[in-house]
Amino acid sequence: MEPLTEKQQQIFNLIKAALAADGRRPSQREIARQAGLAQNSVYQIIRYLKQKGYLVDLGGHRGVRLSAEYLDSLPPKRGIPIVGQVAAGQPVLAQQNIEGYVEIKDLLGLSDDVFLLRVRGDSMTDEGIMDGDYVAVKPASTAQNGRIAVVLLDDEATVKKVYVQKNRIALEPANRAAGYKTQYVKRTDKDIRIIGNVIGCLRKLK
Amino acid sequence: MEPLTEKQQQIFNLIKAALAADGRRPSQREIARQAGLAQNSVYQIIRYLKQKGYLVDLGGHRGVRLSAEYLDSLPPKRGIPIVGQVAAGQPVLAQQNIEGYVEIKDLLGLSDDVFLLRVRGDSMTDEGIMDGDYVAVKPASTAQNGRIAVVLLDDEATVKKVYVQKNRIALEPANRAAGYKTQYVKRTDKDIRIIGNVIGCLRKLK
DNA sequence: ATATTATATGGTCATTTGACAATATAGTCA
DNA sequence: TGACTATATTGTCAAATGACCATATAATAT
């Protein structure tokens, strides 16, 4: 966007400050008082701010707002920065190293019905799901074959790779070292229920 | 808060809708037009809304805003439910199964300076950090011995268990199966820099 | 039966507000 | 020098706005 002069920036900052303070757009006279100017000086400067695209006039009385153009140009302060390549001799969080900003929810693709389940046991460590991890689960009554899912087996929620077969369900662990074996459960045999698919995994380290 | 009548709720909703739409508090006449009323009917109802504490008058012209009292009473936009024990015969998300609600940021203990780094390679799979995972990194210039940290080695950010020793730094992988070996780097030898500690790990499954 | 509450309208009015014209000045650029 | 831009002021004004009064009515509470 076209840069602002010092004075224009000052007035623009006053407007933003007032908006941040109480969500209320200050009148030209309020701004003028703070800046020690006459109302019409502010009017003139606002004309430039509109002209340069920082403000838009929605029409009607007192209809001037921050423009979408300006809001879009703001550094996306929300979310967590993702660092890509790290350039030599630069601080890690230097602008050039940052690939973008994300919300963790977006990153994991979390929707409203997703819940977290704390994993117990080490039966899925080969898939990077460790004891104590949280898995994000999207509720579903069926599971795609080979997907990691949560099933309720004898009142216990377990996380396994699930294969639905003819008359049974295979629950495949992922821990070769410990030698867990695939468990086959007949639908008629035990009380088994598929709860949902695991769509993410997260862990806090200390 | 004292409940609103149907009409009061309607007007209040119109005000909230307009605020959500363009951040602009509608004038009484605008509201009246939408509701098919006279301006003064809206004025009366707004009187009630003020009286019941849903709106506050900041004073001055057109100074009415949503009250802090109302904003606080809003359903706390709860995060993601954490499911503990799953009771038999109950839907997973039944109230009794839910241990609580958390924001993922709180769960991972993320503060402002934390950033995400995408992990490349399988050198830390035994610690449940897989190729393609994101690790949350808290910037630090030193690392505690034995902690998983991010170091910058020859312009490449790598995730390893770090041990700072007398005149060298040991970078210990965690993948017995693949047979990665611990790497010892003399501080004088290579350009090595500790970037931060890994405080969390997250992964999206498809 | 009476009082109160909530809704609703018409009339009116003082203020606030943004807009605009006219004008001035200092700095920059051609 | 002259043109132009940005800043700044005074004076003025129409439109928008919220406030308040009087009034009406239906429902509800006492």
Short mmCIF file of C-alpha atoms (C1' of nucleotides) in Angstrom, two decimals:
data_model
loop_
_atom_site.label_atom_id
_atom_site.label_comp_id
_atom_site.label_asym_id
_atom_site.label_seq_id
_atom_site.Cartn_x
_atom_site.Cartn_y
_atom_site.Cartn_z
CA MET A 1 0.00 0.00 0.00
CA GLU A 2 1.03 3.55 -0.58
CA PRO A 3 2.98 4.78 2.41
CA LEU A 4 1.56 7.39 4.74
CA THR A 5 3.15 10.62 5.75
CA GLU A 6 4.06 11.09 9.39
CA LYS A 7 0.97 13.11 10.12
CA GLN A 8 -1.34 10.74 8.31
CA GLN A 9 0.19 7.86 10.20
CA GLN A 10 -0.37 9.69 13.47
CA ILE A 11 -4.04 10.25 12.80
CA PHE A 12 -4.45 6.72 11.51
CA ASN A 13 -2.86 5.38 14.68
CA LEU A 14 -5.20 7.45 16.81
CA ILE A 15 -8.15 5.95 14.99
CA LYS A 16 -6.81 2.43 15.43
CA ALA A 17 -6.04 3.04 19.10
CA ALA A 18 -9.55 4.25 19.78
CA LEU A 19 -10.99 1.27 17.93
CA ALA A 20 -8.86 -1.10 19.96
CA ALA A 21 -9.77 0.64 23.20
CA ASP A 22 -13.54 0.43 23.03
CA GLY A 23 -14.45 -0.62 19.53
CA ARG A 24 -15.82 2.81 18.94
CA ARG A 25 -14.82 4.87 15.97
CA PRO A 26 -13.80 8.26 17.22
CA SER A 27 -15.39 11.32 15.71
CA GLN A 28 -13.22 13.72 13.81
CA ARG A 29 -13.50 16.17 16.67
CA GLU A 30 -12.36 13.57 19.21
CA ILE A 31 -9.32 12.82 17.08
CA ALA A 32 -8.67 16.50 16.59
CA ARG A 33 -8.71 17.12 20.32
CA GLN A 34 -6.18 14.37 20.93
CA ALA A 35 -3.92 15.55 18.15
CA GLY A 36 -4.30 19.18 19.06
CA LEU A 37 -5.79 20.10 15.73
CA ALA A 38 -8.97 21.54 14.37
CA GLN A 39 -11.73 19.19 13.26
CA ASN A 40 -11.22 20.14 9.67
CA SER A 41 -7.54 19.31 9.73
CA VAL A 42 -8.55 15.81 10.64
CA TYR A 43 -11.14 15.90 7.91
CA GLN A 44 -8.46 16.77 5.37
CA ILE A 45 -6.15 14.05 6.54
CA ILE A 46 -8.92 11.51 6.54
CA ARG A 47 -9.53 12.46 2.93
CA TYR A 48 -5.98 11.37 2.19
CA LEU A 49 -6.38 8.19 4.20
CA LYS A 50 -9.42 7.34 2.13
CA GLN A 51 -7.63 8.26 -1.06
CA LYS A 52 -4.73 6.02 -0.19
CA GLY A 53 -7.07 3.18 0.62
CA TYR A 54 -6.51 2.88 4.35
CA LEU A 55 -10.04 3.87 5.15
CA VAL A 56 -13.28 3.16 3.35
CA ASP A 57 -16.50 5.02 3.44
CA LEU A 58 -19.41 2.67 3.86
CA GLY A 59 -21.68 5.57 3.16
CA GLY A 60 -24.16 7.15 5.46
CA HIS A 61 -23.44 9.16 8.50
CA ARG A 62 -20.13 8.39 10.16
CA GLY A 63 -19.58 5.44 7.90
CA VAL A 64 -15.80 5.43 7.62
CA ARG A 65 -14.04 2.21 8.57
CA LEU A 66 -10.64 0.56 8.26
CA SER A 67 -10.41 -0.81 4.76
CA ALA A 68 -10.23 -4.51 4.02
CA GLU A 69 -7.17 -3.71 1.97
CA TYR A 70 -5.40 -2.41 5.04
CA LEU A 71 -6.58 -5.21 7.28
CA ASP A 72 -5.33 -7.77 4.79
CA SER A 73 -1.95 -6.11 4.63
CA LEU A 74 -1.48 -6.52 8.37
CA PRO A 75 1.06 -9.04 9.50
CA PRO A 76 -1.09 -12.05 10.36
CA LYS A 77 -0.59 -11.82 14.08
CA ARG A 78 -2.72 -14.79 14.80
CA GLY A 79 -1.44 -18.28 14.93
CA ILE A 80 1.96 -19.76 15.31
CA PRO A 81 4.77 -19.11 12.88
CA ILE A 82 6.02 -22.05 10.89
CA VAL A 83 9.71 -21.91 10.24
CA GLY A 84 10.95 -23.33 6.99
CA GLN A 85 14.55 -23.01 5.92
CA VAL A 86 16.78 -21.23 8.38
CA ALA A 87 19.12 -18.79 6.72
CA ALA A 88 22.63 -18.56 8.10
CA GLY A 89 23.38 -15.81 10.54
CA GLN A 90 19.76 -14.82 10.84
CA PRO A 91 17.55 -15.02 13.90
CA VAL A 92 15.30 -18.03 13.55
CA LEU A 93 12.18 -15.96 13.64
CA ALA A 94 13.43 -13.53 11.03
CA GLN A 95 10.76 -12.69 8.52
CA GLN A 96 12.52 -14.53 5.75
CA ASN A 97 12.57 -17.79 7.66
CA ILE A 98 8.89 -17.82 8.39
CA GLU A 99 6.86 -19.76 5.89
CA GLY A 100 3.57 -18.65 7.29
CA TYR A 101 1.30 -18.54 10.26
CA VAL A 102 -1.23 -21.17 11.20
CA GLU A 103 -3.74 -21.90 13.84
CA ILE A 104 -3.10 -25.31 15.29
CA LYS A 105 -6.74 -26.13 14.80
CA ASP A 106 -6.40 -25.45 11.10
CA LEU A 107 -3.18 -27.39 10.92
CA LEU A 108 -4.83 -30.46 12.37
CA GLY A 109 -8.01 -29.90 10.42
CA LEU A 110 -10.06 -29.92 13.58
CA SER A 111 -13.78 -29.51 13.23
CA ASP A 112 -16.38 -29.02 15.89
CA ASP A 113 -17.08 -32.62 16.73
CA VAL A 114 -13.47 -33.66 17.15
CA PHE A 115 -12.35 -34.64 20.63
CA LEU A 116 -9.08 -35.57 22.27
CA LEU A 117 -8.27 -38.91 23.86
CA ARG A 118 -5.27 -39.59 25.99
CA VAL A 119 -3.45 -42.67 24.80
CA ARG A 120 -2.49 -45.35 27.27
CA GLY A 121 0.10 -47.94 26.49
CA ASP A 122 2.80 -48.25 23.93
CA SER A 123 1.05 -50.42 21.37
CA MET A 124 1.24 -47.77 18.63
CA THR A 125 4.71 -46.37 19.11
CA ASP A 126 5.87 -47.43 15.66
CA GLU A 127 3.30 -45.00 14.32
CA GLY A 128 4.64 -42.29 16.57
CA ILE A 129 1.76 -42.52 19.02
CA MET A 130 3.37 -42.77 22.42
CA ASP A 131 2.05 -43.46 25.88
CA GLY A 132 0.49 -40.28 27.17
CA ASP A 133 -0.03 -38.66 23.80
CA TYR A 134 -3.32 -37.06 22.90
CA VAL A 135 -4.98 -38.22 19.73
CA ALA A 136 -7.56 -36.10 17.98
CA VAL A 137 -10.53 -38.24 17.08
CA LYS A 138 -13.21 -37.53 14.54
CA PRO A 139 -16.27 -39.51 15.50
CA ALA A 140 -17.37 -42.10 12.95
CA SER A 141 -19.25 -45.34 13.18
CA THR A 142 -17.10 -47.06 10.60
CA ALA A 143 -13.40 -47.01 9.88
CA GLN A 144 -11.56 -47.21 6.63
CA ASN A 145 -9.36 -50.25 6.45
CA GLY A 146 -5.83 -49.66 7.61
CA ARG A 147 -6.58 -46.36 9.25
CA ILE A 148 -5.76 -45.68 12.83
CA ALA A 149 -8.97 -45.55 14.74
CA VAL A 150 -10.38 -45.62 18.22
CA VAL A 151 -12.52 -48.60 19.13
CA LEU A 152 -14.40 -49.30 22.29
CA LEU A 153 -13.67 -52.82 23.42
CA ASP A 154 -15.06 -54.02 26.72
CA ASP A 155 -15.53 -50.47 27.95
CA GLU A 156 -12.01 -49.55 27.09
CA ALA A 157 -11.08 -47.18 24.36
CA THR A 158 -8.09 -48.41 22.41
CA VAL A 159 -6.20 -46.92 19.53
CA LYS A 160 -5.23 -49.35 16.78
CA LYS A 161 -5.04 -49.81 13.07
CA VAL A 162 -8.42 -51.16 12.17
CA TYR A 163 -9.39 -53.58 9.39
CA VAL A 164 -13.01 -54.48 9.03
CA GLN A 165 -13.22 -58.00 7.64
CA LYS A 166 -16.00 -60.40 6.83
CA ASN A 167 -17.20 -61.32 10.24
CA ARG A 168 -14.53 -59.88 12.39
CA ILE A 169 -12.53 -56.77 13.05
CA ALA A 170 -8.75 -56.86 13.12
CA LEU A 171 -6.99 -54.55 15.54
CA GLU A 172 -3.39 -54.22 14.50
CA PRO A 173 -0.89 -52.69 16.89
CA ALA A 174 2.28 -50.99 15.80
CA ASN A 175 5.12 -51.98 18.04
CA ARG A 176 7.38 -54.63 16.59
CA ALA A 177 9.91 -54.34 19.38
CA ALA A 178 7.42 -55.24 22.08
CA GLY A 179 5.85 -57.95 19.95
CA TYR A 180 2.20 -56.96 20.24
CA LYS A 181 0.01 -59.13 18.12
CA THR A 182 -2.94 -58.37 15.96
CA GLN A 183 -6.18 -58.95 17.78
CA TYR A 184 -9.17 -60.38 15.94
CA VAL A 185 -12.54 -59.70 17.39
CA LYS A 186 -15.76 -61.26 16.14
CA ARG A 187 -18.60 -58.83 16.09
CA THR A 188 -20.83 -61.37 17.78
CA ASP A 189 -18.22 -62.23 20.31
CA LYS A 190 -17.43 -59.13 22.19
CA ASP A 191 -18.96 -55.75 22.61
CA ILE A 192 -16.99 -53.81 20.07
CA ARG A 193 -17.75 -50.40 18.73
CA ILE A 194 -15.86 -48.11 16.43
CA ILE A 195 -15.72 -44.66 17.89
CA GLY A 196 -13.88 -42.68 15.30
CA ASN A 197 -10.81 -42.09 13.21
CA VAL A 198 -7.61 -40.66 14.54
CA ILE A 199 -6.93 -37.50 12.56
CA GLY A 200 -4.06 -36.14 14.59
CA CYS A 201 -1.70 -36.68 17.43
CA LEU A 202 -0.15 -34.27 19.85
CA ARG A 203 2.25 -34.50 22.70
CA LYS A 204 3.61 -32.17 25.29
CA LEU A 205 7.23 -32.57 26.22
CA LYS A 206 8.62 -31.37 29.48
CA MET B 1 -28.35 -12.07 33.62
CA GLU B 2 -31.96 -11.16 33.60
CA PRO B 3 -33.64 -12.83 30.65
CA LEU B 4 -34.87 -10.80 27.72
CA THR B 5 -38.34 -10.81 26.28
CA GLU B 6 -38.78 -12.07 22.76
CA LYS B 7 -38.87 -8.58 21.31
CA GLN B 8 -35.89 -7.41 23.27
CA GLN B 9 -33.98 -10.45 22.16
CA GLN B 10 -34.89 -9.73 18.56
CA ILE B 11 -33.59 -6.18 18.72
CA PHE B 12 -30.52 -7.28 20.62
CA ASN B 13 -29.82 -9.90 17.96
CA LEU B 14 -30.16 -7.30 15.23
CA ILE B 15 -27.59 -5.14 16.97
CA LYS B 16 -25.21 -8.06 17.38
CA ALA B 17 -25.69 -9.12 13.77
CA ALA B 18 -24.88 -5.66 12.49
CA LEU B 19 -21.82 -5.50 14.70
CA ALA B 20 -20.66 -8.86 13.41
CA ALA B 21 -21.31 -7.83 9.82
CA ASP B 22 -19.28 -4.67 9.63
CA GLY B 23 -18.32 -3.72 13.16
CA ARG B 24 -20.63 -0.80 12.89
CA ARG B 25 -23.21 -0.10 15.52
CA PRO B 26 -26.50 0.39 13.72
CA SER B 27 -28.50 3.51 14.41
CA GLN B 28 -31.87 3.17 16.03
CA ARG B 29 -33.49 4.01 12.76
CA GLU B 30 -31.56 1.30 10.92
CA ILE B 31 -32.67 -1.25 13.47
CA ALA B 32 -36.22 0.02 13.30
CA ARG B 33 -36.29 -0.35 9.54
CA GLN B 34 -35.13 -3.95 9.75
CA ALA B 35 -37.59 -4.80 12.48
CA GLY B 36 -40.44 -2.93 10.84
CA LEU B 37 -40.84 -0.56 13.75
CA ALA B 38 -40.63 3.13 14.45
CA GLN B 39 -37.38 4.60 15.69
CA ASN B 40 -38.92 5.28 19.05
CA SER B 41 -39.98 1.70 19.57
CA VAL B 42 -36.36 0.76 19.24
CA TYR B 43 -35.45 3.55 21.60
CA GLN B 44 -37.80 2.12 24.21
CA ILE B 45 -36.49 -1.37 23.84
CA ILE B 46 -32.93 -0.18 24.04
CA ARG B 47 -33.87 1.46 27.29
CA TYR B 48 -34.79 -1.95 28.60
CA LEU B 49 -31.64 -3.51 27.23
CA LYS B 50 -29.64 -0.90 29.09
CA GLN B 51 -31.68 -1.37 32.22
CA LYS B 52 -31.14 -5.11 32.14
CA GLY B 53 -27.44 -4.62 31.66
CA TYR B 54 -27.04 -5.96 28.14
CA LEU B 55 -25.99 -2.60 26.77
CA VAL B 56 -23.97 0.17 28.32
CA ASP B 57 -23.94 3.82 27.51
CA LEU B 58 -20.40 5.08 27.25
CA GLY B 59 -21.81 8.55 27.10
CA GLY B 60 -21.65 10.95 24.26
CA HIS B 61 -23.42 10.73 20.99
CA ARG B 62 -24.21 7.22 19.88
CA GLY B 63 -22.22 5.76 22.74
CA VAL B 64 -24.14 2.56 23.41
CA ARG B 65 -22.17 -0.67 23.32
CA LEU B 66 -22.51 -4.28 24.33
CA SER B 67 -21.84 -4.48 28.04
CA ALA B 68 -18.86 -6.26 29.51
CA GLU B 69 -21.36 -8.08 31.69
CA TYR B 70 -23.01 -9.57 28.64
CA LEU B 71 -19.76 -10.39 26.91
CA ASP B 72 -18.52 -12.19 30.01
CA SER B 73 -21.73 -14.18 30.25
CA LEU B 74 -21.26 -15.57 26.76
CA PRO B 75 -20.74 -19.28 26.59
CA PRO B 76 -16.99 -19.53 27.09
CA LYS B 77 -15.92 -20.66 23.69
CA ARG B 78 -14.63 -23.88 25.03
CA GLY B 79 -11.86 -25.66 23.29
CA ILE B 80 -11.75 -29.31 22.50
CA PRO B 81 -13.29 -31.87 24.79
CA ILE B 82 -10.96 -34.39 26.33
CA VAL B 83 -12.54 -37.78 26.70
CA GLY B 84 -11.49 -39.85 29.67
CA GLN B 85 -13.20 -43.10 30.53
CA VAL B 86 -15.87 -44.16 28.13
CA ALA B 87 -18.93 -45.50 29.90
CA ALA B 88 -20.68 -48.46 28.34
CA GLY B 89 -23.68 -47.78 26.17
CA GLN B 90 -23.10 -44.05 26.20
CA PRO B 91 -22.25 -41.83 23.30
CA VAL B 92 -18.57 -40.99 23.48
CA LEU B 93 -19.23 -37.33 23.84
CA ALA B 94 -21.75 -37.78 26.61
CA GLN B 95 -21.24 -35.30 29.37
CA GLN B 96 -20.05 -37.91 31.82
CA ASN B 97 -17.26 -39.05 29.55
CA ILE B 98 -15.79 -35.63 29.09
CA GLU B 99 -13.04 -34.80 31.49
CA GLY B 100 -12.83 -31.21 30.46
CA TYR B 101 -12.22 -28.78 27.70
CA VAL B 102 -8.87 -27.39 26.67
CA GLU B 103 -7.41 -25.12 24.14
CA ILE B 104 -4.66 -26.89 22.29
CA LYS B 105 -2.38 -23.96 22.94
CA ASP B 106 -2.86 -24.40 26.65
CA LEU B 107 -2.39 -28.13 26.38
CA LEU B 108 0.96 -27.70 24.72
CA GLY B 109 1.88 -24.79 26.94
CA LEU B 110 2.49 -22.58 23.95
CA SER B 111 3.65 -19.07 24.63
CA ASP B 112 4.10 -16.21 22.21
CA ASP B 113 7.62 -16.92 21.07
CA VAL B 114 7.04 -20.55 20.26
CA PHE B 115 7.22 -21.56 16.63
CA LEU B 116 6.64 -24.70 14.65
CA LEU B 117 9.21 -26.58 12.64
CA ARG B 118 8.46 -29.37 10.23
CA VAL B 119 10.59 -32.39 10.93
CA ARG B 120 12.46 -34.04 8.10
CA GLY B 121 13.81 -37.53 8.37
CA ASP B 122 13.19 -40.42 10.69
CA SER B 123 16.05 -39.97 13.11
CA MET B 124 13.79 -39.41 16.09
CA THR B 125 11.06 -41.95 15.52
CA ASP B 126 11.79 -43.82 18.72
CA GLU B 127 10.74 -40.67 20.53
CA GLY B 128 7.56 -40.55 18.50
CA ILE B 129 8.75 -37.74 16.28
CA MET B 130 8.08 -38.91 12.76
CA ASP B 131 8.99 -37.59 9.36
CA GLY B 132 6.65 -34.74 8.56
CA ASP B 133 5.62 -34.01 12.11
CA TYR B 134 5.59 -30.48 13.43
CA VAL B 135 7.55 -29.80 16.56
CA ALA B 136 6.81 -26.80 18.73
CA VAL B 137 10.03 -25.06 19.60
CA LYS B 138 10.66 -22.64 22.40
CA PRO B 139 13.64 -20.53 21.45
CA ALA B 140 16.63 -20.85 23.75
CA SER B 141 20.33 -20.41 23.31
CA THR B 142 21.20 -23.35 25.51
CA ALA B 143 19.70 -26.78 25.92
CA GLN B 144 19.36 -28.93 28.99
CA ASN B 145 21.26 -32.15 28.66
CA GLY B 146 19.20 -34.99 27.32
CA ARG B 147 16.37 -32.80 26.13
CA ILE B 148 15.16 -32.86 22.61
CA ALA B 149 16.20 -29.66 20.97
CA VAL B 150 16.61 -28.00 17.62
CA VAL B 151 20.12 -27.14 16.53
CA LEU B 152 21.27 -25.34 13.47
CA LEU B 153 24.10 -27.28 11.91
CA ASP B 154 25.51 -26.11 8.61
CA ASP B 155 22.39 -24.12 7.84
CA GLU B 156 20.18 -27.07 8.50
CA ALA B 157 17.83 -27.27 11.43
CA THR B 158 17.89 -30.73 12.97
CA VAL B 159 15.97 -32.19 15.87
CA LYS B 160 18.00 -34.37 18.24
CA LYS B 161 18.62 -35.15 21.84
CA VAL B 162 21.30 -32.71 22.82
CA TYR B 163 24.07 -33.12 25.36
CA VAL B 164 26.42 -30.22 25.89
CA GLN B 165 29.80 -31.61 26.85
CA LYS B 166 33.17 -30.13 27.64
CA ASN B 167 34.28 -29.04 24.22
CA ARG B 168 31.69 -30.62 22.05
CA ILE B 169 28.00 -31.10 21.61
CA ALA B 170 26.52 -34.57 21.26
CA LEU B 171 23.53 -34.98 18.97
CA GLU B 172 21.84 -38.23 19.78
CA PRO B 173 19.26 -39.61 17.39
CA ALA B 174 16.49 -41.95 18.45
CA ASN B 175 16.05 -44.67 15.89
CA ARG B 176 17.62 -47.94 16.84
CA ALA B 177 16.12 -49.79 13.93
CA ALA B 178 17.78 -47.58 11.34
CA GLY B 179 21.02 -47.47 13.25
CA TYR B 180 21.60 -43.75 13.33
CA LYS B 181 24.64 -42.88 15.36
CA THR B 182 25.31 -40.12 17.81
CA GLN B 183 27.03 -37.21 16.21
CA TYR B 184 29.69 -35.27 18.10
CA VAL B 185 30.35 -31.75 16.99
CA LYS B 186 33.18 -29.63 18.27
CA ARG B 187 32.12 -26.08 18.80
CA THR B 188 35.23 -24.87 17.02
CA ASP B 189 34.74 -27.33 14.24
CA LYS B 190 31.46 -26.55 12.66
CA ASP B 191 29.00 -23.77 12.72
CA ILE B 192 26.61 -25.04 15.33
CA ARG B 193 23.92 -23.14 17.11
CA ILE B 194 21.24 -24.23 19.51
CA ILE B 195 17.93 -22.81 18.46
CA GLY B 196 15.54 -23.99 21.10
CA ASN B 197 13.94 -26.79 23.02
CA VAL B 198 11.21 -28.97 21.62
CA ILE B 199 8.21 -28.56 23.90
CA GLY B 200 5.66 -30.40 21.83
CA CYS B 201 4.97 -32.43 18.79
CA LEU B 202 1.98 -32.61 16.54
CA ARG B 203 1.00 -34.55 13.52
CA LYS B 204 -1.86 -34.56 11.11
CA LEU B 205 -3.05 -37.94 9.86
CA LYS B 206 -4.97 -38.35 6.69
"C1'" DA C 1 -60.25 -3.26 39.84
"C1'" DT C 2 -55.97 -1.30 39.62
"C1'" DA C 3 -51.12 -1.02 38.89
"C1'" DT C 4 -47.35 -2.31 36.37
"C1'" DT C 5 -44.79 -3.87 32.47
"C1'" DA C 6 -43.67 -4.25 27.71
"C1'" DT C 7 -44.60 -2.77 23.31
"C1'" DA C 8 -45.62 0.77 19.99
"C1'" DT C 9 -46.16 5.37 17.60
"C1'" DG C 10 -46.04 10.42 16.47
"C1'" DG C 11 -44.08 14.78 17.36
"C1'" DT C 12 -40.24 17.56 18.45
"C1'" DC C 13 -35.57 19.17 19.38
"C1'" DA C 14 -30.73 20.03 20.76
"C1'" DT C 15 -26.41 18.00 19.50
"C1'" DT C 16 -23.24 15.75 17.02
"C1'" DT C 17 -21.29 14.97 13.01
"C1'" DG C 18 -19.13 14.95 8.43
"C1'" DA C 19 -18.78 17.73 4.58
"C1'" DC C 20 -17.35 21.55 1.98
"C1'" DA C 21 -15.64 26.34 0.60
"C1'" DA C 22 -12.22 29.70 1.11
"C1'" DT C 23 -7.82 30.57 2.43
"C1'" DA C 24 -2.91 30.26 4.14
"C1'" DT C 25 1.67 28.32 4.43
"C1'" DA C 26 5.67 25.57 3.94
"C1'" DG C 27 8.09 22.22 1.25
"C1'" DT C 28 9.10 19.86 -3.07
"C1'" DC C 29 9.62 19.34 -7.83
"C1'" DA C 30 9.98 20.88 -12.58
"C1'" DT D 1 9.25 31.09 -11.05
"C1'" DG D 2 5.25 28.32 -10.97
"C1'" DA D 3 2.74 24.01 -10.05
"C1'" DC D 4 1.68 20.86 -6.76
"C1'" DT D 5 1.16 18.47 -2.38
"C1'" DA D 6 0.36 18.17 2.45
"C1'" DT D 7 -1.01 20.46 6.36
"C1'" DA D 8 -3.90 23.67 8.81
"C1'" DT D 9 -7.59 26.98 10.03
"C1'" DT D 10 -12.22 29.50 10.22
"C1'" DG D 11 -16.83 29.60 8.99
"C1'" DT D 12 -20.93 27.35 7.72
"C1'" DC D 13 -24.52 23.86 7.05
"C1'" DA D 14 -27.60 19.92 6.10
"C1'" DA D 15 -28.32 15.47 7.67
"C1'" DA D 16 -28.33 12.06 11.12
"C1'" DT D 17 -29.08 10.87 15.50
"C1'" DG D 18 -30.55 9.95 20.26
"C1'" DA D 19 -33.44 11.74 23.64
"C1'" DC D 20 -37.69 12.86 25.60
"C1'" DC D 21 -42.83 13.77 25.89
"C1'" DA D 22 -47.42 12.33 25.38
"C1'" DT D 23 -50.19 8.69 24.36
"C1'" DA D 24 -52.19 4.03 23.41
"C1'" DT D 25 -52.87 -0.86 24.18
"C1'" DA D 26 -52.54 -5.51 25.56
"C1'" DA D 27 -50.94 -8.64 28.98
"C1'" DT D 28 -49.85 -9.67 33.56
"C1'" DA D 29 -49.56 -9.11 38.45
"C1'" DT D 30 -51.50 -7.58 42.83
#
